[in-house]
Amino acid sequence: MPTSTRDPNGEVELGRARERRWWLRGRRVRSIARAGAFVEDVGFALLFPSERVLVPSLWEAVAGEDAEPFATGMDVDEQRVWSWKDELPRRGLAWYGNFVAGRGSFLSPSLLRWLYPAYGGTDDHTDLDLSPTAHEIATALTEGPQPSARLRALIGDRSRYQRAAVELQRQLLVTTAGVQEQASGWPSTVLDLTCRRFDVGGGQDHLAAAELFIGVALDASARDLALTFRWPVGKARGHLDALAASARVVQSGNRY
């Protein structure tokens, strides 16, 4: 049962518990298979850590808790995580996009199923309140995966395309799916419909997602949960209160 480890003198204990839960102790992640296992174990993780939200990150699992990304440029660890953000979803090991706290992040296939907002068809976007540009991109993706360069050209405006792509990711409708080499410059990230890469639709379970969150955060508020999964605070609090009422988490004041 997830429980809070916080008490007046418990900050060190909580920090150590998070180190263990977030793969910050022991063997570092050095392969894409182990990166997939990391995301599957924690359920959700940022690509790089953020001061805005305290959750696991793939970067810290790879490089260590105190390592600063890009401190000396694109070194081996930076190359690993930067390539894995496209390769993990391409292999179906983890979803990637702009989601957790509005940042580049991974979801395990099981958590993705619990959070996915539609029935799992290529026309899922038609049932959601999206911008016309987001609908246009989603429609284009029904034909198959597309490099972002081609989708930007379709939309004709880089800023409008970027806003719509993020909108689709925050609805979990779209994920990265590898890269495509270009004649010049950086490779173009390939986008694909989430439902084509993962088994989603009909399995939504926000209560299970909230319980997983507490089992990973170990000590959090409803606001922390709301920020992580992009829920209204009232909804997050309702799920946590339900878990506390059924003794699946322990509540202490406004912490769980």
Short mmCIF file of C-alpha atoms in Angstrom, two decimals:
data_model
loop_
_atom_site.label_atom_id
_atom_site.label_comp_id
_atom_site.label_asym_id
_atom_site.label_seq_id
_atom_site.Cartn_x
_atom_site.Cartn_y
_atom_site.Cartn_z
CA MET A 1 0.00 0.00 0.00
CA PRO A 2 1.46 3.42 -0.89
CA THR A 3 1.91 5.49 2.25
CA SER A 4 3.41 8.84 3.10
CA THR A 5 6.86 8.71 4.65
CA ARG A 6 6.70 12.36 5.77
CA ASP A 7 6.99 13.32 9.45
CA PRO A 8 8.75 16.22 11.20
CA ASN A 9 12.11 14.51 10.77
CA GLY A 10 11.29 12.35 7.78
CA GLU A 11 12.62 14.35 4.83
CA VAL A 12 15.81 12.32 4.64
CA GLU A 13 13.85 9.05 4.78
CA LEU A 14 11.50 10.28 2.05
CA GLY A 15 14.44 11.30 -0.13
CA ARG A 16 16.05 7.88 0.26
CA ALA A 17 12.78 6.12 -0.53
CA ARG A 18 12.41 8.17 -3.70
CA GLU A 19 15.99 7.41 -4.69
CA ARG A 20 15.16 3.72 -4.57
CA ARG A 21 11.79 4.05 -6.28
CA TRP A 22 13.10 6.34 -9.06
CA TRP A 23 16.13 4.16 -9.93
CA LEU A 24 18.63 6.68 -8.59
CA ARG A 25 20.56 4.03 -6.68
CA GLY A 26 22.38 1.04 -8.07
CA ARG A 27 23.09 0.22 -11.68
CA ARG A 28 22.58 3.07 -14.17
CA VAL A 29 20.35 2.66 -17.23
CA ARG A 30 22.64 1.92 -20.17
CA SER A 31 20.43 0.18 -22.75
CA ILE A 32 17.14 0.94 -24.42
CA ALA A 33 15.69 -2.30 -23.05
CA ARG A 34 16.53 -1.18 -19.51
CA ALA A 35 15.15 2.29 -20.29
CA GLY A 36 11.88 0.63 -21.28
CA ALA A 37 11.94 -1.40 -18.05
CA PHE A 38 12.49 1.83 -16.09
CA VAL A 39 9.44 3.52 -17.61
CA GLU A 40 7.34 0.38 -17.15
CA ASP A 41 8.33 0.25 -13.47
CA VAL A 42 7.75 3.91 -12.56
CA GLY A 43 4.82 4.42 -14.94
CA PHE A 44 5.64 8.02 -15.83
CA ALA A 45 8.86 10.01 -16.12
CA LEU A 46 10.17 13.25 -17.55
CA LEU A 47 12.87 13.19 -20.21
CA PHE A 48 14.91 15.70 -18.21
CA PRO A 49 14.19 16.75 -14.59
CA SER A 50 12.29 19.94 -13.85
CA GLU A 51 12.13 22.15 -10.77
CA ARG A 52 8.43 22.61 -11.50
CA VAL A 53 7.44 19.06 -10.62
CA LEU A 54 9.17 16.40 -8.51
CA VAL A 55 8.85 13.13 -10.46
CA PRO A 56 11.26 10.56 -11.92
CA SER A 57 13.27 11.40 -15.04
CA LEU A 58 15.00 9.19 -17.57
CA TRP A 59 18.00 11.51 -17.51
CA GLU A 60 18.63 10.92 -13.80
CA ALA A 61 18.17 7.16 -14.20
CA VAL A 62 20.83 7.27 -16.92
CA ALA A 63 23.30 9.87 -15.67
CA GLY A 64 22.69 10.11 -11.93
CA GLU A 65 20.86 12.51 -9.65
CA ASP A 66 23.50 15.24 -9.64
CA ALA A 67 24.39 15.25 -13.34
CA GLU A 68 23.50 18.40 -15.29
CA PRO A 69 22.30 17.70 -18.85
CA PHE A 70 24.23 19.38 -21.67
CA ALA A 71 26.77 20.87 -19.27
CA THR A 72 29.52 20.07 -21.76
CA GLY A 73 27.43 19.63 -24.90
CA MET A 74 25.95 16.48 -26.40
CA ASP A 75 27.90 13.76 -24.62
CA VAL A 76 27.18 10.03 -24.47
CA ASP A 77 24.40 10.22 -21.89
CA GLU A 78 22.70 13.11 -23.67
CA GLN A 79 22.86 11.16 -26.94
CA ARG A 80 21.30 8.14 -25.25
CA VAL A 81 18.25 9.87 -23.81
CA TRP A 82 17.78 12.11 -26.87
CA SER A 83 17.61 9.12 -29.20
CA TRP A 84 15.56 6.99 -26.82
CA LYS A 85 12.74 9.57 -26.70
CA ASP A 86 11.98 8.61 -30.32
CA GLU A 87 13.04 4.96 -30.25
CA LEU A 88 11.14 3.87 -27.13
CA PRO A 89 7.72 4.69 -28.64
CA ARG A 90 8.76 3.36 -32.04
CA ARG A 91 9.35 -0.02 -30.38
CA GLY A 92 6.16 0.23 -28.32
CA LEU A 93 8.10 0.31 -25.05
CA ALA A 94 6.87 3.71 -23.84
CA TRP A 95 4.72 6.60 -25.05
CA TYR A 96 6.54 9.93 -25.45
CA GLY A 97 5.24 13.46 -25.86
CA ASN A 98 4.48 16.73 -24.10
CA PHE A 99 2.33 15.59 -21.19
CA VAL A 100 3.56 15.29 -17.60
CA ALA A 101 3.43 18.81 -16.18
CA GLY A 102 3.47 20.09 -19.77
CA ARG A 103 6.97 18.76 -20.49
CA GLY A 104 8.58 16.07 -22.64
CA SER A 105 7.74 12.84 -20.84
CA PHE A 106 7.18 9.10 -21.01
CA LEU A 107 4.21 6.97 -20.01
CA SER A 108 4.24 3.22 -19.62
CA PRO A 109 1.81 1.32 -21.88
CA SER A 110 -0.35 0.35 -18.89
CA LEU A 111 -0.61 3.91 -17.53
CA LEU A 112 -1.25 5.20 -21.05
CA ARG A 113 -4.23 2.83 -21.31
CA TRP A 114 -5.62 4.16 -18.02
CA LEU A 115 -5.31 7.79 -19.15
CA TYR A 116 -6.20 7.56 -22.87
CA PRO A 117 -9.34 9.67 -23.45
CA ALA A 118 -11.03 7.88 -26.38
CA TYR A 119 -12.03 4.48 -27.73
CA GLY A 120 -8.83 3.69 -29.64
CA GLY A 121 -9.64 4.36 -33.29
CA THR A 122 -7.82 6.44 -35.88
CA ASP A 123 -10.71 8.93 -35.78
CA ASP A 124 -10.51 9.51 -32.01
CA HIS A 125 -9.74 13.17 -32.59
CA THR A 126 -13.22 13.81 -34.02
CA ASP A 127 -14.80 13.26 -30.58
CA LEU A 128 -12.50 15.71 -28.79
CA ASP A 129 -12.53 19.50 -28.56
CA LEU A 130 -9.42 20.38 -30.55
CA SER A 131 -8.28 23.28 -32.71
CA PRO A 132 -8.86 23.02 -36.47
CA THR A 133 -5.10 22.64 -37.00
CA ALA A 134 -4.92 19.75 -34.53
CA HIS A 135 -7.78 18.03 -36.36
CA GLU A 136 -5.95 18.60 -39.65
CA ILE A 137 -2.76 16.97 -38.36
CA ALA A 138 -4.65 14.03 -36.82
CA THR A 139 -6.49 13.50 -40.11
CA ALA A 140 -3.20 13.47 -42.01
CA LEU A 141 -1.84 10.87 -39.58
CA THR A 142 -4.71 8.48 -40.28
CA GLU A 143 -2.85 7.66 -43.51
CA GLY A 144 0.22 6.56 -41.55
CA PRO A 145 3.22 7.95 -39.62
CA GLN A 146 4.50 11.28 -40.93
CA PRO A 147 7.77 13.18 -40.35
CA SER A 148 7.24 16.46 -38.56
CA ALA A 149 8.85 18.34 -41.47
CA ARG A 150 6.11 17.12 -43.80
CA LEU A 151 3.37 17.99 -41.32
CA ARG A 152 4.80 21.49 -40.82
CA ALA A 153 4.75 21.98 -44.59
CA LEU A 154 1.14 20.79 -44.66
CA ILE A 155 0.11 23.36 -42.06
CA GLY A 156 2.26 26.08 -43.59
CA ASP A 157 3.09 27.87 -40.33
CA ARG A 158 5.70 26.55 -37.87
CA SER A 159 4.18 28.14 -34.76
CA ARG A 160 0.66 26.99 -35.55
CA TYR A 161 1.93 23.49 -36.27
CA GLN A 162 3.90 23.34 -33.02
CA ARG A 163 0.93 24.47 -30.91
CA ALA A 164 -1.34 21.90 -32.53
CA ALA A 165 1.21 19.07 -32.17
CA VAL A 166 1.55 19.81 -28.45
CA GLU A 167 -2.24 19.95 -28.18
CA LEU A 168 -2.51 16.45 -29.67
CA GLN A 169 0.21 15.13 -27.37
CA ARG A 170 -1.47 16.57 -24.28
CA GLN A 171 -4.60 14.67 -25.30
CA LEU A 172 -2.40 11.56 -25.71
CA LEU A 173 -3.57 11.16 -29.32
CA VAL A 174 -0.10 11.42 -30.89
CA THR A 175 3.36 10.11 -29.98
CA THR A 176 6.81 10.25 -31.51
CA ALA A 177 7.74 7.14 -33.51
CA GLY A 178 11.36 7.29 -34.60
CA VAL A 179 13.08 9.76 -36.91
CA GLN A 180 13.52 10.23 -40.65
CA GLU A 181 16.82 11.41 -42.08
CA GLN A 182 16.75 14.66 -44.04
CA ALA A 183 18.84 15.78 -47.01
CA SER A 184 20.42 18.35 -44.71
CA GLY A 185 20.25 19.27 -41.05
CA TRP A 186 18.89 17.25 -38.13
CA PRO A 187 16.68 14.19 -38.71
CA SER A 188 12.96 14.90 -38.61
CA THR A 189 10.97 13.38 -35.74
CA VAL A 190 8.24 11.04 -36.98
CA LEU A 191 4.78 11.41 -35.44
CA ASP A 192 2.14 8.71 -35.34
CA LEU A 193 -1.26 8.13 -33.80
CA THR A 194 -1.00 6.66 -30.32
CA CYS A 195 -3.69 4.10 -31.11
CA ARG A 196 -1.56 2.65 -33.91
CA ARG A 197 1.49 2.19 -31.65
CA PHE A 198 -0.18 1.07 -28.42
CA ASP A 199 -3.16 -0.93 -27.21
CA VAL A 200 -5.45 1.86 -26.02
CA GLY A 201 -9.17 2.53 -25.85
CA GLY A 202 -11.78 1.22 -23.45
CA GLY A 203 -9.38 0.79 -20.54
CA GLN A 204 -9.54 4.22 -18.89
CA ASP A 205 -9.07 4.01 -15.12
CA HIS A 206 -8.15 7.31 -13.50
CA LEU A 207 -8.41 5.87 -9.98
CA ALA A 208 -5.73 3.30 -10.81
CA ALA A 209 -3.61 6.07 -12.34
CA ALA A 210 -3.92 8.14 -9.16
CA GLU A 211 -2.89 5.16 -7.03
CA LEU A 212 0.14 4.55 -9.24
CA PHE A 213 1.08 8.22 -8.91
CA ILE A 214 1.13 8.07 -5.10
CA GLY A 215 3.06 4.80 -5.24
CA VAL A 216 5.78 6.60 -7.19
CA ALA A 217 5.68 10.10 -5.65
CA LEU A 218 5.40 8.52 -2.15
CA ASP A 219 4.24 11.83 -0.66
CA ALA A 220 2.17 14.37 -2.60
CA SER A 221 -0.81 16.71 -2.61
CA ALA A 222 -3.84 16.78 -4.89
CA ARG A 223 -2.24 19.74 -6.63
CA ASP A 224 0.87 17.65 -7.38
CA LEU A 225 -1.28 14.94 -8.96
CA ALA A 226 -3.27 17.50 -10.93
CA LEU A 227 -0.10 19.09 -12.31
CA THR A 228 1.42 15.74 -13.27
CA PHE A 229 -1.58 14.29 -15.15
CA ARG A 230 -3.14 17.60 -16.27
CA TRP A 231 -6.31 17.12 -14.23
CA PRO A 232 -8.41 19.74 -12.41
CA VAL A 233 -7.36 19.90 -8.76
CA GLY A 234 -10.86 18.94 -7.62
CA LYS A 235 -10.78 15.78 -9.70
CA ALA A 236 -7.34 14.83 -8.39
CA ARG A 237 -8.45 15.40 -4.79
CA GLY A 238 -11.57 13.32 -5.34
CA HIS A 239 -9.56 10.34 -6.56
CA LEU A 240 -7.06 10.61 -3.70
CA ASP A 241 -9.84 10.92 -1.12
CA ALA A 242 -11.49 7.81 -2.58
CA LEU A 243 -8.21 5.91 -2.30
CA ALA A 244 -7.78 7.09 1.29
CA ALA A 245 -11.36 6.07 2.15
CA SER A 246 -10.64 2.55 0.91
CA ALA A 247 -7.31 2.44 2.80
CA ARG A 248 -5.33 2.18 -0.43
CA VAL A 249 -3.32 5.30 0.49
CA VAL A 250 -2.77 7.08 3.80
CA GLN A 251 -3.84 10.72 4.20
CA SER A 252 -2.24 13.22 6.56
CA GLY A 253 -3.75 16.69 6.28
CA ASN A 254 -3.60 17.68 2.62
CA ARG A 255 -0.84 15.15 1.88
CA TYR A 256 -1.25 11.58 0.72
#
